[in-house]
Short mmCIF file of C-alpha atoms and ligand atoms in Angstrom, two decimals:
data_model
loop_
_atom_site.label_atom_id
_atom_site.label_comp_id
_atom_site.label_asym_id
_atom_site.label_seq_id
_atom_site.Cartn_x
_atom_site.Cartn_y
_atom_site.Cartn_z
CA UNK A 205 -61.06 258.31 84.67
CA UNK A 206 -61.04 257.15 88.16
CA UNK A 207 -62.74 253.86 88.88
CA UNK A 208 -62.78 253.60 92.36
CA UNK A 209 -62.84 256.75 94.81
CA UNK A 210 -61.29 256.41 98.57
CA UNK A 211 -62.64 259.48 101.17
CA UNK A 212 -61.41 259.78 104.44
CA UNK A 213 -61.60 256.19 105.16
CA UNK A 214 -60.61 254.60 108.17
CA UNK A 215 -60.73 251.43 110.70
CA UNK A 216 -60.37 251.96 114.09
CA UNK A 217 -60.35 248.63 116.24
CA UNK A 218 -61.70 248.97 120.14
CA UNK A 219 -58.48 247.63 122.29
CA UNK A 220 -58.51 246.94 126.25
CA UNK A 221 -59.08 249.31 128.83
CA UNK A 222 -60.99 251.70 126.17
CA UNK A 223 -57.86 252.14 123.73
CA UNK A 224 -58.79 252.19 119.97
CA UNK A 225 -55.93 251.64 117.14
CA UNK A 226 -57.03 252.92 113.61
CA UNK A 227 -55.51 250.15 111.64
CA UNK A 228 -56.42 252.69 108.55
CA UNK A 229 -56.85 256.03 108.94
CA UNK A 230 -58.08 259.23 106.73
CA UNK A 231 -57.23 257.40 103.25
CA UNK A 232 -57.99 259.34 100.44
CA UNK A 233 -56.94 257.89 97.07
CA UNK A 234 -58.21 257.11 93.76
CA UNK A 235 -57.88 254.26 91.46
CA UNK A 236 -57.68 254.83 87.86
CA UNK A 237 -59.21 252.92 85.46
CA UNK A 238 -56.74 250.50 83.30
CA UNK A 239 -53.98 251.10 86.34
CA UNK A 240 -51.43 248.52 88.44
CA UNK A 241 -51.49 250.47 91.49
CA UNK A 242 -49.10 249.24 93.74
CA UNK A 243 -49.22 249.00 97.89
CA UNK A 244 -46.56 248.69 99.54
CA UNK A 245 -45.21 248.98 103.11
CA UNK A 246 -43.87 246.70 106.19
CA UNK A 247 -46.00 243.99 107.94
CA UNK A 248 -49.18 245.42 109.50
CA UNK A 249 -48.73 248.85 108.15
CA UNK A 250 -52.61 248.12 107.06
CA UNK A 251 -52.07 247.27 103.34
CA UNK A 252 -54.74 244.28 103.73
CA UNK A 253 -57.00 246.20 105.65
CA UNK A 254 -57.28 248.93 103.57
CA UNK A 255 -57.95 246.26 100.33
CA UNK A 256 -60.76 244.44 102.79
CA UNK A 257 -62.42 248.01 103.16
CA UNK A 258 -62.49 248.97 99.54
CA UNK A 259 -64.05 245.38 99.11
CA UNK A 260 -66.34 245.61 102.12
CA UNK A 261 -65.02 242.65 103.40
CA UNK A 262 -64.57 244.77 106.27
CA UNK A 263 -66.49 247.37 107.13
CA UNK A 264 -64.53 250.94 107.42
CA UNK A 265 -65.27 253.11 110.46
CA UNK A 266 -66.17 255.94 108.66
CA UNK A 267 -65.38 256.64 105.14
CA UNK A 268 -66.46 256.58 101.61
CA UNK A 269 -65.36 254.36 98.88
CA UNK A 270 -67.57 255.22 95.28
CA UNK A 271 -67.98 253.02 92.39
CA UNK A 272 -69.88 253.44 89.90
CA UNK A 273 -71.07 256.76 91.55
CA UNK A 274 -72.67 254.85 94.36
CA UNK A 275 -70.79 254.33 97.85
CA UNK A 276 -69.83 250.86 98.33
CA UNK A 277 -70.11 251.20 102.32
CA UNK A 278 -73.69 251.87 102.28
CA UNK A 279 -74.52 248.46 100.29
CA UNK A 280 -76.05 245.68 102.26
CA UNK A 281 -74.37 242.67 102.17
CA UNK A 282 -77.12 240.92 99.73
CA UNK A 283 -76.05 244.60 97.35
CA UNK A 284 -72.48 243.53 97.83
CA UNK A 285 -72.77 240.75 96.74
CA UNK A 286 -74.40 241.24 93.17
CA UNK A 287 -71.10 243.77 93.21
CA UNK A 288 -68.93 241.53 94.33
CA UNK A 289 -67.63 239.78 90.84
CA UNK A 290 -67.04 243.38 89.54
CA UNK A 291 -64.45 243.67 92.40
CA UNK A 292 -62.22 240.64 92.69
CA UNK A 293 -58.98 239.27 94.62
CA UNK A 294 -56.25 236.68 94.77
CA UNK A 295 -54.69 235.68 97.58
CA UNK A 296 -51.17 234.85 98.64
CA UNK A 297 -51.71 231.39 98.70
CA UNK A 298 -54.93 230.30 96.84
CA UNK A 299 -54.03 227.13 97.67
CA UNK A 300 -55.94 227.50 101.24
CA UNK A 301 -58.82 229.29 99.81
CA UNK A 302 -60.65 226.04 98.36
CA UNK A 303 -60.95 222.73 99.31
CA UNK A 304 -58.13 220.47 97.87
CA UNK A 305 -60.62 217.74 97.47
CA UNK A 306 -62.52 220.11 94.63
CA UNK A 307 -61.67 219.60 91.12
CA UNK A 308 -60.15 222.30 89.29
CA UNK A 309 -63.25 222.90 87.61
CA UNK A 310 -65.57 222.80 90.65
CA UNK A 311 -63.19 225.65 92.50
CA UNK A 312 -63.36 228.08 89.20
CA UNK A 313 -67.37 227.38 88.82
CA UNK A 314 -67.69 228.31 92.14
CA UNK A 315 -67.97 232.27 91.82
CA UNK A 316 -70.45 231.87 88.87
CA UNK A 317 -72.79 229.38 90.00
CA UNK A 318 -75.42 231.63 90.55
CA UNK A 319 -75.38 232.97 87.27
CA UNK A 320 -78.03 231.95 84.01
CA UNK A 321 -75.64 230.64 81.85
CA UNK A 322 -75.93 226.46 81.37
CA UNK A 323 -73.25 224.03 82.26
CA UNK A 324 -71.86 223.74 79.15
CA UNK A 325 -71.36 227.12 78.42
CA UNK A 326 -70.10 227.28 81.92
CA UNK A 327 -67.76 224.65 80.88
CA UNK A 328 -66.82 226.15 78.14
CA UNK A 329 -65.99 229.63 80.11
CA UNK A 330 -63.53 227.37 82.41
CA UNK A 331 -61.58 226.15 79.35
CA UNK A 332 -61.05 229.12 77.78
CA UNK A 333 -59.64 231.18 80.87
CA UNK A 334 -57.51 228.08 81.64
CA UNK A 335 -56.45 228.39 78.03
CA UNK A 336 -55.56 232.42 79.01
CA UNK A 337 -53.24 231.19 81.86
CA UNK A 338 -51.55 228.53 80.49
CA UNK A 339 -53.00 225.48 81.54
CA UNK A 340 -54.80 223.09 78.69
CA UNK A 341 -58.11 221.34 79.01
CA UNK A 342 -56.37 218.25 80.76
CA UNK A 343 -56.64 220.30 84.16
CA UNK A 344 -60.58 221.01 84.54
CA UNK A 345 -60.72 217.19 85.93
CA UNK A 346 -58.22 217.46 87.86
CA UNK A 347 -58.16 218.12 92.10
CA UNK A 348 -56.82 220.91 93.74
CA UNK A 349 -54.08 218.58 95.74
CA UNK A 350 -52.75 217.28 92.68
CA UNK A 351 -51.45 220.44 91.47
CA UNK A 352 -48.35 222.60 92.09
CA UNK A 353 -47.72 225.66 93.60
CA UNK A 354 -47.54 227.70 90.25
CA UNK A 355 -50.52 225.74 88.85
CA UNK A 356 -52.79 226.32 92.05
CA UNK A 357 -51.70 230.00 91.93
CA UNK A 358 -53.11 230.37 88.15
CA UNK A 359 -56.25 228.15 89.17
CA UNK A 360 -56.62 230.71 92.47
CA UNK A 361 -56.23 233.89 89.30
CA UNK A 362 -58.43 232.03 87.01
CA UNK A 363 -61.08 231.62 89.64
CA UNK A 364 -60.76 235.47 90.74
CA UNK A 365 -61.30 236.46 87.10
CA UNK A 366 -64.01 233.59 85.69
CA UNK A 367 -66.69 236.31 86.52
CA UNK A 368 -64.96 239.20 84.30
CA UNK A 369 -64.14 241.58 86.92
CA UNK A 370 -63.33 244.97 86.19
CA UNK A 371 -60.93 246.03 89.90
CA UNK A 372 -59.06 242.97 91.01
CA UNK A 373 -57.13 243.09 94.32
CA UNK A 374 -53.71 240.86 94.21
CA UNK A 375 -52.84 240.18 97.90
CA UNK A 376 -48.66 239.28 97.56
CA UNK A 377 -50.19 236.85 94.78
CA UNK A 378 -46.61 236.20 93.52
CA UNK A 379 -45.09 236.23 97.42
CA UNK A 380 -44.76 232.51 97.78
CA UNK A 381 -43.44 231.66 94.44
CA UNK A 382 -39.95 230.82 93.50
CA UNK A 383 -38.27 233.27 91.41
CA UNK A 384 -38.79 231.79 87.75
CA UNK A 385 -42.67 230.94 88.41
CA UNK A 386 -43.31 234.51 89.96
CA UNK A 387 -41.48 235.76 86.97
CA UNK A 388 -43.91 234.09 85.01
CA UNK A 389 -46.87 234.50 87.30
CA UNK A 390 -46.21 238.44 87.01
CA UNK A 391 -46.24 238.66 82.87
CA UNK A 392 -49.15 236.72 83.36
CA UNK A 393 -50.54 239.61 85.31
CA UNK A 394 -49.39 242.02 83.07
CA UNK A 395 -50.71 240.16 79.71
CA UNK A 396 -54.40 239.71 81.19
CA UNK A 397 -54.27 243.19 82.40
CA UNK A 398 -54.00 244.07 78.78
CA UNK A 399 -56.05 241.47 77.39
CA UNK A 400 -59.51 241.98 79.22
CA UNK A 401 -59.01 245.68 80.86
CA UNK A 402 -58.39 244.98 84.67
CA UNK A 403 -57.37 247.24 87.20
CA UNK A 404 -54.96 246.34 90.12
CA UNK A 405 -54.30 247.06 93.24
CA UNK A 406 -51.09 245.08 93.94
CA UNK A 407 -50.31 244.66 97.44
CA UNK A 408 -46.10 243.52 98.32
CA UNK A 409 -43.94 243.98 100.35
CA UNK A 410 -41.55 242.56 97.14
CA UNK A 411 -40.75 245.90 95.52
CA UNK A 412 -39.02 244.37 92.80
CA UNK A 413 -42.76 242.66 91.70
CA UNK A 414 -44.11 246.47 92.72
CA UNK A 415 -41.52 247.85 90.29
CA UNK A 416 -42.08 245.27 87.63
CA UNK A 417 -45.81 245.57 87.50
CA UNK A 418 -46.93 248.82 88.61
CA UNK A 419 -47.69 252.23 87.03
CA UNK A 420 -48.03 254.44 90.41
CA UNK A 421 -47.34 253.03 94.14
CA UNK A 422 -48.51 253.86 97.71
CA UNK A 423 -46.83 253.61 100.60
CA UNK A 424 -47.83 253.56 103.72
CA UNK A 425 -46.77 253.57 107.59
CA UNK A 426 -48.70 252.89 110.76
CA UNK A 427 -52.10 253.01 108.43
CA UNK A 428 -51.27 256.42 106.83
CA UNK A 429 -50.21 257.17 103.58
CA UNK A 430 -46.87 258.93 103.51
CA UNK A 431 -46.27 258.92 99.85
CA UNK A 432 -48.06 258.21 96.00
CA UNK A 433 -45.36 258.17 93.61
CA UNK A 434 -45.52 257.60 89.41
CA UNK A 435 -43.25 254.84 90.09
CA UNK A 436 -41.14 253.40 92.64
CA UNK A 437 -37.78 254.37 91.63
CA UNK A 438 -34.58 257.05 92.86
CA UNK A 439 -37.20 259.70 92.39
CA UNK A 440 -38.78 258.75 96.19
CA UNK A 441 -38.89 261.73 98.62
CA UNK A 442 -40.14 260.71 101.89
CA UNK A 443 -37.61 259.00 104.60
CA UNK A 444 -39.38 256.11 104.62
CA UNK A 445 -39.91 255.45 101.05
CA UNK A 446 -35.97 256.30 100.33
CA UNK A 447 -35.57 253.65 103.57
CA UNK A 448 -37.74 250.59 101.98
CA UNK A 449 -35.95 251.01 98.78
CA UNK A 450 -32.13 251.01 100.23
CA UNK A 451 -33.31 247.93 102.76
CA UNK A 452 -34.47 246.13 98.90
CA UNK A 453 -31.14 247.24 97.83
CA UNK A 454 -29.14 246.13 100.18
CA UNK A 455 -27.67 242.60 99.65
CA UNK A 456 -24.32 243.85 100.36
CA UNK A 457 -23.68 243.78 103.86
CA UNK A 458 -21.10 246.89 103.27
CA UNK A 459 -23.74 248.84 102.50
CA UNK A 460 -25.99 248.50 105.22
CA UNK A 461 -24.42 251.45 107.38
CA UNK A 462 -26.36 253.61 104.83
CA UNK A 463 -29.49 252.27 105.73
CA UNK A 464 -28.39 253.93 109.25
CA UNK A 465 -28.77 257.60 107.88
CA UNK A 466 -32.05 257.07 106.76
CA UNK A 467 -33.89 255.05 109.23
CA UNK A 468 -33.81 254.08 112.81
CA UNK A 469 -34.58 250.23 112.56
CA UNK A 470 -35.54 249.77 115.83
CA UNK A 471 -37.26 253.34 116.69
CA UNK A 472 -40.61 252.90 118.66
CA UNK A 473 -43.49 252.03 116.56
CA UNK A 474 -46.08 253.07 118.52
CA UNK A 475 -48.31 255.75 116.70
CA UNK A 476 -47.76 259.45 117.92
CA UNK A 477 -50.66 261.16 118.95
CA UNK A 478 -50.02 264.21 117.38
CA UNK A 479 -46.82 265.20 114.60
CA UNK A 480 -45.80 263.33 111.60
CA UNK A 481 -46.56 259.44 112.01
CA UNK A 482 -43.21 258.43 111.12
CA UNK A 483 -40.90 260.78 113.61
CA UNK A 484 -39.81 258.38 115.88
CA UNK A 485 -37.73 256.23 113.82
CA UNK A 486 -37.20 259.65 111.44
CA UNK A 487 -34.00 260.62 111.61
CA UNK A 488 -34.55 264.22 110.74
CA UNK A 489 -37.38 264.83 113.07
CA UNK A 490 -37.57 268.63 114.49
CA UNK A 491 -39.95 270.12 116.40
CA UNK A 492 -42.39 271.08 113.54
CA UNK A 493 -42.64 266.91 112.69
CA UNK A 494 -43.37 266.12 116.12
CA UNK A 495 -46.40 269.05 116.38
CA UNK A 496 -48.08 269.20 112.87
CA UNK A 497 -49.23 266.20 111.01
CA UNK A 498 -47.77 266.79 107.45
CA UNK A 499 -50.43 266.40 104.67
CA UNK A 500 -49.97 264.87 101.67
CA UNK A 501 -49.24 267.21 98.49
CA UNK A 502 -47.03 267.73 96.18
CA UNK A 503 -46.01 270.04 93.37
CA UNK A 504 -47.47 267.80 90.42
CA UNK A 505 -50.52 266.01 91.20
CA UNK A 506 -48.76 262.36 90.68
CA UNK A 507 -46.46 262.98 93.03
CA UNK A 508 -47.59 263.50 96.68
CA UNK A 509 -45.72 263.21 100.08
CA UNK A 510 -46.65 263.79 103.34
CA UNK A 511 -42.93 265.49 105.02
CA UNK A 512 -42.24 268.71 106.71
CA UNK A 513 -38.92 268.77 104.40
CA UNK A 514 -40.37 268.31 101.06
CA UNK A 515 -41.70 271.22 100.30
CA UNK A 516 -41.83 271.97 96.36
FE1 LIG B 27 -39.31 262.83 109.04
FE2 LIG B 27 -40.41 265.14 109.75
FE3 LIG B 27 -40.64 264.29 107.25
FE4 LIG B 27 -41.96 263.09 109.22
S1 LIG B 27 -42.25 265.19 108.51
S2 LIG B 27 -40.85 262.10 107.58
S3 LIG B 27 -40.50 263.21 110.89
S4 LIG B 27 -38.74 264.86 108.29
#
C-alpha cells in the first residue's frame, strides 16, 4: 500500500532575461508504506527539492502529491500544518536547526507544544524517546551546545519523531558523522523504523548508507528520474547509475580509467531541450537519445529506467 503518491510534479524557478530552470520536473513516484526509499544523485540534481515539495515546504509548480487520499498541494498552510507531524524530517546537521542555548528538552517539546497533553506527560514522552535513541534521562537538562555531534544528531531524530510521524524525510542525516557514529546512527534508523512503523525517504549522496538502509532507490539527474531500482547493487542499468556506483567504488586510483567508459566527467551539464537528459556526458548517445526523451519503464514494475538501450 502506497502512502504517499507523486504526479507529474515539478518546480520550475523564473531565471534572468525570462529563462526558467525546472529544478524538478514530471516526478511520478510512490512511496510505500513501511519502506527506506532511498534518493540519491550528485549535488543539485534536486534531491532536496523534490523532499521540500512532498512536504510543502515548497510549493511545486504543478503537480500532485496525495496522502491520505487528499492532495497535499492544495492544503493551506494553517491545513499543513495540523499535517505536518504526520510528515517529518532530519536534517544534515540538526545542530543548526535549534538554538544551542535551548535545553535538550525545550528543542524536543518544541514540535508538540501545541498539543493537549500536560507537561508531565510531555515530560514523560521526552524520556522515553531519549530512552529509544540511546541517551538516559541525564540529557533532558542539558543545552544543545553541550552536546556532541552524535548526541545532537539523535536529539535532531528524537525531535523529528516526538510527534509519532508516520513519513519521515532524512536529509544526508548520517553525512557529517564519522564512520563509527554514522554506523551507529544508521542501525538506529533501521531499529526505529521497525519499532514504531516509519517510512523513509533517505536522501545521500553516501551510497554505502543508501545501500545499508534502503529497500528500493531513485536516482536522479538534472531533476529527472533516470532510474528506480529494488536495490542499489550490480543489477543498475542506466549509464549514470552504473557511473555513481563505479565513482563509490573507486578508491583505487588504477581503476579510475573505467570510470572513463561510462561517463564523461566533465560533459556539459546544461539541460537539453529536447532527447534524453543525460546525453551529453552519455557516452553512448545516438541520434535517437538526443531526439526522444526516454520514459521510464521497465520489464518488472520494480525496476524502471529511463534509456534508449535498455529495452527489456
Ligand atoms: Fe545514454 Fe541514450 Fe540511454 Fe540517455 S538514452 S542514458 S543518452 S544511451
Amino acid at each position: 500500500m502506497d502512502i504517499l503518491t507523486i504526479n507529474n510534479l515539478s518546480k520550475c524557478f523564473d531565471m534572468k532575461a525570462k529563462k526558467r530552470i525546472y529544478a524538478v520536473k514530471d516526478i511520478d513516484l510512490h512511496i510505500k508504506e513501511g519502506e527506506a526509499l532511498g534518493l540519491v544523485g550528485e549535488s543539485g540534481c534536486g534531491k532536496s527539492t523534490l523532499a521540500k515539495l512532498i512536504l510543502q515546504l515548497e510549493r511545486p509548480t504543478e503537480g500532485e502529491v496525495i496522502y491520505k487520499d487528499e492532495d497535499l498541494v492544495k492544503k493551506k498552510f494553517r491545513q499543513m500544518q495540523e499535517i505536518r507531524n504526520e510528515l517529518q524530517m532530519v536534517f544534515q546537521n540538526s545542530a543548526n536547526m535549534f538554538n544551542p542555548y535551548f535545553t535538550v528538552k525545550q528543542i524536543i517539546m518544541e514540535p508538540i507544544n501545541d498539543k493537549t497533553v500536560s507537561k508531565e506527560e510531555k515530560e514523560k514522552m521526552i524520556v522515553a524517546m531519549l530512552e529509544k535513541l540511546g541517551l538516559d534521562e541525564s540529557f533532558v537538562n542539558r543545552y544543545g551546545n553541550e552536546l556532541s555531534g552524535g548526541q545532537r544528531q539523535r536529539v535532531g531524530i528524537a525531535r523529528a519523531l516526538i510527534s509519532q510521524p508516520r513519513f519521515v524525510v532524512c536529509d544526508e542525516a548520517v553525512s557529517s558523522l564519522d564512520y563509527i557514529i554514522k554506523k551507529q546512527i544508521l542501525d538506529l534508523l533501521l531499529s526505529l523504523k521497525e519499532q514504531m512503523g516509519l517510512t523513509y525517504l533517505f536522501i545521500s549522496h553516501d551510497l554505502s548508507s543508501v545501500k545499508r538502509v534502503c529497500d528500493r532507490v531513485v536516482v536522479m539527474y538534472l531533476g529527472n528520474i533516470v532510474e528506480i531500482l529494488p536495490r542499489l547493487d550490480e543489477d543498475a542499468r542506466h549509464p549514470y547509475t552504473k557511473a555513481l556506483l563505479a565513482a563509490s567504488l573507486d578508491i583505487d586510483p588504477r581503476n579510475r580509467t573505467k570510470q572513463k567508459v561510462l561517463y564523461k566527467e566533465h560533459g556539459e551539464k546544461s539541460i537539453p531541450k529536447e532527447g534524453c537528459i543525460f546525453q551529453y556526458r552519455c557516452l553512448y548517445a545516438n541520434d535517437e537519445c538526443r531526439s526522444k526523451r526516454p520514459e521510464l519503464k521497465g520489464g518488472d514494475g520494480d525496476h524502471l529506467v529511463a534509456c534508449h538501450l535498455c529495452r527489456d
